[in-house]
Every structure is written in C-alpha cells, then in structure tokens.
Short mmCIF file of C-alpha atoms and ligand atoms in Angstrom, two decimals:
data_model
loop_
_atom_site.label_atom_id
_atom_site.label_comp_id
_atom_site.label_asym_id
_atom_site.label_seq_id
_atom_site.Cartn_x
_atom_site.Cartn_y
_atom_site.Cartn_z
CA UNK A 140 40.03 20.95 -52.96
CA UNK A 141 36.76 20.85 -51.10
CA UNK A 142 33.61 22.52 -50.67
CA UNK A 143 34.38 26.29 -49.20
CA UNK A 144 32.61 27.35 -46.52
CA UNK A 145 31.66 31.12 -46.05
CA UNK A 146 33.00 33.37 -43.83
CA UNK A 147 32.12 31.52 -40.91
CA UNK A 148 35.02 32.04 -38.02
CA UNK A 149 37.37 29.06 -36.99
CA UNK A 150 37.75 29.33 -33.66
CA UNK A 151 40.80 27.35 -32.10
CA UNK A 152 38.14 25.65 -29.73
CA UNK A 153 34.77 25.43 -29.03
CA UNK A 154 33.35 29.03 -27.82
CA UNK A 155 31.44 28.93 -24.39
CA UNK A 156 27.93 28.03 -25.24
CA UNK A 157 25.15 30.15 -23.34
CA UNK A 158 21.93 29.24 -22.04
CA UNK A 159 19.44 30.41 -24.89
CA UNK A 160 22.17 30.29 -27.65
CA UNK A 161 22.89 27.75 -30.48
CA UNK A 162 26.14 26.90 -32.29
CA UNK A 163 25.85 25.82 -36.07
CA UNK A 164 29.59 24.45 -37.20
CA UNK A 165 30.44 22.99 -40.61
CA UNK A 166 33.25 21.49 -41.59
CA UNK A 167 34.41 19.88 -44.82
CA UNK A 168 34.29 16.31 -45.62
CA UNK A 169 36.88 15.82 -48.65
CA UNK A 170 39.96 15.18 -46.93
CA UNK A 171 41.33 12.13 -45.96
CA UNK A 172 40.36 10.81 -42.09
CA UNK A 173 43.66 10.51 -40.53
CA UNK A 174 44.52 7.76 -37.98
CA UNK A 175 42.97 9.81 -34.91
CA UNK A 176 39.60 10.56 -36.79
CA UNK A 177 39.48 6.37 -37.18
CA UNK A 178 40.75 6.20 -33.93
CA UNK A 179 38.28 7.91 -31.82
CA UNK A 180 35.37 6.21 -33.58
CA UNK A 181 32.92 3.25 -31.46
CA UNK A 182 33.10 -0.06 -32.32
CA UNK A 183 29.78 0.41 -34.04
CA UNK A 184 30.71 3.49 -35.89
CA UNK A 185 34.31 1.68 -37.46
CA UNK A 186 31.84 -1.22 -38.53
CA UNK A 187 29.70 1.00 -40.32
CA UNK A 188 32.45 2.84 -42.18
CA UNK A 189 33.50 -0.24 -43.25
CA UNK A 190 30.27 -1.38 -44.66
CA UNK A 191 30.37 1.69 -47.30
CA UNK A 192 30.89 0.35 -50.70
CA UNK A 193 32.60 3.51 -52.17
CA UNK A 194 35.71 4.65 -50.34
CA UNK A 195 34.64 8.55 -50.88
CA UNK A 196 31.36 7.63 -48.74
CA UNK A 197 33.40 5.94 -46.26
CA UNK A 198 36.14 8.72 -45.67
CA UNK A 199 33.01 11.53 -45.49
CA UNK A 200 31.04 9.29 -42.67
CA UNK A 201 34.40 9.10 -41.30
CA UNK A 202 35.38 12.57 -41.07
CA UNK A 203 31.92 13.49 -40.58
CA UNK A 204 31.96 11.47 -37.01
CA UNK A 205 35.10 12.18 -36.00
CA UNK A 206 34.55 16.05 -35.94
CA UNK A 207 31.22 15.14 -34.31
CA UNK A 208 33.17 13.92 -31.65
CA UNK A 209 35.52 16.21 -31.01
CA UNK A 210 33.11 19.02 -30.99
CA UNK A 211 30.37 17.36 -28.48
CA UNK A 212 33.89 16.74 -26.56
CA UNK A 213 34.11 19.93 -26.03
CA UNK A 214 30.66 20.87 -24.82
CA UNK A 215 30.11 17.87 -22.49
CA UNK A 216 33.79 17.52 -21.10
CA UNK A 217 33.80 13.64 -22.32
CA UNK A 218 36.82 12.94 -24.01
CA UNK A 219 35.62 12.17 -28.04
CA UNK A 220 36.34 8.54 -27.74
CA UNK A 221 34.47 7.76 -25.09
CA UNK A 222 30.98 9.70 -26.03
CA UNK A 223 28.11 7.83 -25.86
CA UNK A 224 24.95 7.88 -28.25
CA UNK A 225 21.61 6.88 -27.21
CA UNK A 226 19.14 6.44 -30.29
CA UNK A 227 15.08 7.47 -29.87
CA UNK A 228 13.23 4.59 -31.35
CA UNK A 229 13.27 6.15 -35.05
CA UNK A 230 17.13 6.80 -34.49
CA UNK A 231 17.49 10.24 -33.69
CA UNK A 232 20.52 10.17 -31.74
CA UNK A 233 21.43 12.01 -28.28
CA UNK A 234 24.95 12.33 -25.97
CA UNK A 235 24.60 9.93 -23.44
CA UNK A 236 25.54 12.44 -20.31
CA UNK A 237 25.81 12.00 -16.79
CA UNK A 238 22.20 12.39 -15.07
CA UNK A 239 23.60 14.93 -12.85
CA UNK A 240 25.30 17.02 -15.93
CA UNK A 241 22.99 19.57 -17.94
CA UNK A 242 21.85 17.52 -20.51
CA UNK A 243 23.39 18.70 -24.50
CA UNK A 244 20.95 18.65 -27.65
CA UNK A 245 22.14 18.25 -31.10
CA UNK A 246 21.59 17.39 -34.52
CA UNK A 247 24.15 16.62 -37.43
CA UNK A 248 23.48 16.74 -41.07
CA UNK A 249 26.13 16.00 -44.45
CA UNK A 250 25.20 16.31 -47.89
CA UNK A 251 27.89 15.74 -50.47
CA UNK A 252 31.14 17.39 -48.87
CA UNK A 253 29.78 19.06 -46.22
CA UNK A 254 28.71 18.65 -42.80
CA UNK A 255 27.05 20.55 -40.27
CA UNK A 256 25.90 20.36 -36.84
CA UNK A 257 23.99 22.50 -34.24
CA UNK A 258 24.31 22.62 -30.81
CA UNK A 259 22.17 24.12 -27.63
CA UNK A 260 21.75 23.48 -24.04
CA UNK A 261 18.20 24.57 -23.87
CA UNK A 262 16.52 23.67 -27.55
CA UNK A 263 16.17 20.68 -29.59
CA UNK A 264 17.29 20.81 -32.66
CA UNK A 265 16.85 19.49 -36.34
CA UNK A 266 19.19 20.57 -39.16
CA UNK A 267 19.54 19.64 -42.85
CA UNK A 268 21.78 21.27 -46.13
CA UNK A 269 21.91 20.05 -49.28
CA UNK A 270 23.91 20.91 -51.82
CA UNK A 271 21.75 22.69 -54.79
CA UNK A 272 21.13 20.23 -57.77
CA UNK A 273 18.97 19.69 -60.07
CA UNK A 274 15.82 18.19 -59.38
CA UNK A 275 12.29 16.59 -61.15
CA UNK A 276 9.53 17.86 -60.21
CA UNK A 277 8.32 14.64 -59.47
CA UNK A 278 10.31 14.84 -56.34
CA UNK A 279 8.08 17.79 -55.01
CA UNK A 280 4.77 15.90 -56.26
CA UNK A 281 5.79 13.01 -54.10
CA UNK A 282 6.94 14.72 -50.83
CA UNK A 283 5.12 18.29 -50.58
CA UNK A 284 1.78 18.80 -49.07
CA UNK A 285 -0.83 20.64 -51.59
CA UNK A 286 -0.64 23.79 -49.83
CA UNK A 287 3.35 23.73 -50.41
CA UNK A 288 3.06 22.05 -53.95
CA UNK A 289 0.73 24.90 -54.53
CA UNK A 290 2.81 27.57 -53.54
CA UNK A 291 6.07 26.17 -55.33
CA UNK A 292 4.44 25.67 -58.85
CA UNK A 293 3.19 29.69 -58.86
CA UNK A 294 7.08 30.19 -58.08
CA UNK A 295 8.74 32.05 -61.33
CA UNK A 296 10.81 29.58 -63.11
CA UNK A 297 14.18 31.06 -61.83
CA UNK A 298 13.24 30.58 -58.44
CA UNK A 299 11.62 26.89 -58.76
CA UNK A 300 14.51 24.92 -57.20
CA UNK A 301 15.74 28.01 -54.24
CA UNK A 302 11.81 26.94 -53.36
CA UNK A 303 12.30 23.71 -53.52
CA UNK A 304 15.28 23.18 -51.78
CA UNK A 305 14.01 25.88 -48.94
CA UNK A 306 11.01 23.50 -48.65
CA UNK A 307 12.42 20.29 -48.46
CA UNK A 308 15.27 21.28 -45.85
CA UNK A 309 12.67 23.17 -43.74
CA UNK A 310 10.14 19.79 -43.91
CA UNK A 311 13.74 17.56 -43.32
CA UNK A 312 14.75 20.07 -40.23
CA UNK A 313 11.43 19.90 -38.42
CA UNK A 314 11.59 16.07 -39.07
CA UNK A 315 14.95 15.69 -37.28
CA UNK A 316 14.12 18.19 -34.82
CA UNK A 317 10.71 15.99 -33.69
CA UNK A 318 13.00 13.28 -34.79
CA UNK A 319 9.92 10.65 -35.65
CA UNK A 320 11.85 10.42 -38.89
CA UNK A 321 9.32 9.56 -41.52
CA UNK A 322 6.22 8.43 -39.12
CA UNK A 323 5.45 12.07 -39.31
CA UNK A 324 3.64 12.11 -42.66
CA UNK A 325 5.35 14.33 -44.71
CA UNK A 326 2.00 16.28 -45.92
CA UNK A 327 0.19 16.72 -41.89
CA UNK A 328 2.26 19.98 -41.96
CA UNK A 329 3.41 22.86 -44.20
CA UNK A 330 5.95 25.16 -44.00
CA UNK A 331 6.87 28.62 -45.72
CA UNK A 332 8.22 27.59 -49.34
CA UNK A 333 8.71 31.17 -51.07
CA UNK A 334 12.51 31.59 -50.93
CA UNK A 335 11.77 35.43 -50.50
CA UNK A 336 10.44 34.98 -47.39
CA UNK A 337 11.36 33.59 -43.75
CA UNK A 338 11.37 29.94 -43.52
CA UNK A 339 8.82 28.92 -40.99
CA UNK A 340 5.92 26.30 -40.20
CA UNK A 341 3.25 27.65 -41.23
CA UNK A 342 0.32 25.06 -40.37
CA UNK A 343 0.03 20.87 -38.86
CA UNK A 344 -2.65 18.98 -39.68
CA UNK A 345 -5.05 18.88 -36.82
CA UNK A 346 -4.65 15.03 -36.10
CA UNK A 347 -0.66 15.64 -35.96
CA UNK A 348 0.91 15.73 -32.16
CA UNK A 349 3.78 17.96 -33.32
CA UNK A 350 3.72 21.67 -31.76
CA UNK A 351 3.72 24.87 -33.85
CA UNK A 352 6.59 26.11 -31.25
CA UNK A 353 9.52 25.60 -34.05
CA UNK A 354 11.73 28.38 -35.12
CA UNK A 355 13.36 27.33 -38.34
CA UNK A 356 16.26 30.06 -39.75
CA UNK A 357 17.60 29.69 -43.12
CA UNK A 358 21.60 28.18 -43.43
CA UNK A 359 23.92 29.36 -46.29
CA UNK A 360 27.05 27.06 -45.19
CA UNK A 361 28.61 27.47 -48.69
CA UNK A 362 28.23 28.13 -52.16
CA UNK A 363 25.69 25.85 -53.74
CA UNK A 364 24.27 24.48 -50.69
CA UNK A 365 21.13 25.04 -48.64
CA UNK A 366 19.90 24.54 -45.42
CA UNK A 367 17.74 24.64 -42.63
CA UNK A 368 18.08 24.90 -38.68
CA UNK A 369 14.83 24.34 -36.35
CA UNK A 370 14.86 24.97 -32.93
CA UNK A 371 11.89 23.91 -30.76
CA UNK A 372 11.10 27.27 -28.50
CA UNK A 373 8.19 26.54 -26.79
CA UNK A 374 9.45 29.36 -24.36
CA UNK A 375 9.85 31.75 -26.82
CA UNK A 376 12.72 32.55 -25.46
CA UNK A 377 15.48 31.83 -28.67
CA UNK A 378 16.12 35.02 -30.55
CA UNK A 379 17.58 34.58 -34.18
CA UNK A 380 20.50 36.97 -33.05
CA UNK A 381 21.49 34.08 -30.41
CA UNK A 382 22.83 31.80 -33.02
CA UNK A 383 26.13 31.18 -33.45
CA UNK A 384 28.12 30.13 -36.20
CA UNK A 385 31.59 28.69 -36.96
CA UNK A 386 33.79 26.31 -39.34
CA UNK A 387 36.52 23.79 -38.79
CA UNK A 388 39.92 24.81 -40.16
CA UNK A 389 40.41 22.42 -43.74
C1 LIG B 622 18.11 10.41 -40.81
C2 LIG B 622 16.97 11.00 -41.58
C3 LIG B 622 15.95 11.60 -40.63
C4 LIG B 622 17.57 12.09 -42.46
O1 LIG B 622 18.37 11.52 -43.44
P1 LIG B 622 19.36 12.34 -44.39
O2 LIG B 622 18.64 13.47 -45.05
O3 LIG B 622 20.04 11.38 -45.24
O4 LIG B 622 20.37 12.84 -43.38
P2 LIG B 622 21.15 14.06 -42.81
O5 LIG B 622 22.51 14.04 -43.37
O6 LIG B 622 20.43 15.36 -42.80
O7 LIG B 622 21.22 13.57 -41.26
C5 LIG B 622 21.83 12.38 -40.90
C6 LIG B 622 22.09 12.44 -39.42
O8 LIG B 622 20.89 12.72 -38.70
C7 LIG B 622 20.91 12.02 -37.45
N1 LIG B 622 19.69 11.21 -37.40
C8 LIG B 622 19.49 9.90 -37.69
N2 LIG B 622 18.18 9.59 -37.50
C9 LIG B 622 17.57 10.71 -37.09
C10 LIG B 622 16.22 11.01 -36.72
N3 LIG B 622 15.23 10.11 -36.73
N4 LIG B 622 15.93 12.28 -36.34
C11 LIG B 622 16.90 13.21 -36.31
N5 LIG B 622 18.19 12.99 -36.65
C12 LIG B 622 18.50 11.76 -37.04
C13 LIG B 622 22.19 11.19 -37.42
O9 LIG B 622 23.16 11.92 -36.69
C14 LIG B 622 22.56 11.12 -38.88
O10 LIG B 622 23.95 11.06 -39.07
P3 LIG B 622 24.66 9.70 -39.54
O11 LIG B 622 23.83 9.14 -40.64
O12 LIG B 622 26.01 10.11 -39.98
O13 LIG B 622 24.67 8.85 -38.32
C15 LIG B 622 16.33 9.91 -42.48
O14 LIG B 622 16.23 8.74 -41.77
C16 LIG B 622 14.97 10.24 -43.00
O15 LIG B 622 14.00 9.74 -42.50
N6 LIG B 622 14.89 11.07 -44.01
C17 LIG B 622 13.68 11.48 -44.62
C18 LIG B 622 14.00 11.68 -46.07
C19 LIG B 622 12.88 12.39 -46.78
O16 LIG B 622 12.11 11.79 -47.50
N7 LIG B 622 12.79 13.70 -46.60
C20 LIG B 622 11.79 14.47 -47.24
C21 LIG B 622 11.95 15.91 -46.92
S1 LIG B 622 10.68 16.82 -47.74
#
C-alpha cells in the first residue's frame, strides 16, 4: 500500500511538452526499487543510497531517482543512465544537455511517500509537498516573516495548519525555484498564507535580488499532502491553464 495519488492521468510515456507549458508528475515511493531503478543510478547517486541508515529512506531516494531519470529521459532524449547533473553552488541541480539542444528546467521534491517533479522548457521551476502533519507553532515563529506570522495567527483554529503548510511550501518553492537554498533569508520576502486564497509572493524585502516575476499555483498530489509549484515568468507569458499534470503507474 502506498500513498494514492489523485486522479492525475498515467500516461504510457511522457506527453510532448510545449513551449510555455509545465508538466508536474508524482509518483509513489513505497515500493521496492527493482534492479533497473539501482541500475540506472550514477556512481554518486548508488553511494548516497547506500549511506542512508534506514532501509525505507534508502528505497524512497532510490525510487525517487530512478523515476527522475527515466522521466528527464524522455524530455532530453538521453538515455536515464547516462543523464548528467550539474549542481549551482547551493546545489540546485540542472540536466547537463548538449549546448546545441534547448536547454530542460526542473525541480524534484519527496516528502514521506511521495515524489514529485515539474518540468518546462521555458520556466524555472521550484516545487515542494509535504505531507500534512502536525506541527508547533514554534516552527512558524522560527521560519515566517512578521507579515506572514501575522497573517497565520488571525487564521481560525481549523485552518491554522492548511496556512501553515500553504506558507511554508510556497516560501520552500520560491527557494528552490531561485535555488540560493537558505542564503535567501527566509523573512526578506512574504508570500500569500490564507489557504482561501491564491498562493502568491506577495512582497521582497527591498535589499533582496530576487524578482517579484514568480507564479506559484497550489499542488494537491494526494490526500494529506500539500504543495507548491513556482514558475519564474518574467514574460508573463505562463498561464495557469498551461500546466500539466500526470502520475506514474504503482
Ligand atoms: C534542498 C532544499 C532546498 C530543500 O530540501 P527539502 O525540503 O528536504 O527537499 P525537497 O524534497 O523539496 O527537495 C529535494 C530536491 O531538491 C533538489 N535540490 C537540492 N538543492 C536544491 C536547491 N538549492 N535549490 C533547488 N532544488 C534543490 C534536489 O533535486 C533534491 O533532491 P534529492 O535530495 O533527492 O537530491 C534544502 O537544502 C533547504 O535548504 N531547505 C530549506 C528548509 C527550510 O528551512 N525551509 C523553510 C521553508 S519556510
């Protein structure tokens, strides 16, 4: 048994992927990788599987990377095995492509069971889910800017941890999709926190070098879980209605 995802289609393949468009798959993690997923993993990637101390983290990552693979396989025309990743200095990592080919962005993201990953020729991309538990408050204290903070704890009671979990996936997106990882203070921006309304970013500190130009759009993978995509649209050119989404067959 595993997490079940929600009515999103399972294509045989990967479906063409337009200019302007982005593909969000998820797959789940609890089942265990079979000799191909192990198989098509980098030296690097094997090594790190290896290092996990619990077997049920080990067969996620594995599963988790394997699917990576054979998805971004698909879009680039590498064959899985042989993909490449280049890391930005805080680790954000990219498909290593042939100068002359279109270049791919993407971003992956697993919480628990679960992983997803979006895809676009013409955005980058951040993307986080979590899956819904409880939570201390102390958590948003430490990680929320005041304007957010302020915003959650007015929240009625029922809706305190939708909020929180729409905040913190919205801050995580944007901070994959810049992809400075945590050298982007946490509080220089703020983002929409009221789960009745549209997740955006709402406001960056003036000192902060990150553009307003993010779309973020709310993710409900599954039961339990929630989640975040942001797309960088400087152009203005994405359209919510150009997203895509899909689910690997168990
Ligand atoms: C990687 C990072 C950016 C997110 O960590 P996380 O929440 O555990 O991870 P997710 O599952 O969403 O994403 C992990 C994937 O993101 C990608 N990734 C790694 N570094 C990244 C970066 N700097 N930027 C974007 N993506 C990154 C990798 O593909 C990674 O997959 P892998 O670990 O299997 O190789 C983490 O380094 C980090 O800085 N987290 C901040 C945590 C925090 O305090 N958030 C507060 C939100 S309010």
């Amino acid at each position: 048994m595993g997490t079940q995802i929600l009515a999103w289609p399972q294509p045989d393949s990967a479906p063409a992927l337009d200019h302007n468009r982005v593909h969000v798959w998820a797959w789940n993690l609890d089942r265990p990788p079979s000799d191909s997923d192990w198989h098509i993993l980098s030296e690097e990637e094997t090594a790190r599987a290896r290092r996990f101390v619990f077997p049920q983290d080990r067969d996620r990552y594995v599963c988790a990377h394997a699917a990576l693979r054979a998805l971004l396989s698909q879009y680039t025309a590498i064959p899985a095995g042989q993909i490449a990743f280049a890391c930005n200095p805080y680790g954000k990592p990219q498909v290593e492509t042939d100068p002359a080919s279109p270049p791919i962005h993407f971003n992956l993201t697993h919480s628990a069971g679960l992983a997803a990953l979006a895809v676009s020729r013409d955005y980058k991309l951040g993307i986080d889910i979590e899956m819904i538990r409880p939570v201390d408050a102390d958590v948003a204290a430490h990680h929320f800017s005041p304007s957010e903070l302020r915003t959650l704890d007015h929240l009625p009671a029922p809706q305190w941890l939708d909020g929180f979990f729409r905040c913190w996936t919205s801050k995580e997106a944007l901070l994959k999709g810049v992809g400075l990882g945590l050298n982007l203070p946490l509080d220089s921006f703020d983002v929409e926190v009221s789960p009745q309304l549209t997740p955006a970013l709402v406001a960056v500190a003036p000192q902060t070098n990150i553009p307003l130009a993010w779309t973020l759009v709310e993710l409900k993978p599954a039961d339990h879980f929630a989640g975040t995509l942001a797309v960088h649209d400087p152009g203005k050119t994405f359209q919510r209605s150009s997203l895509q989404y899909f689910s690997l067959r168990p």
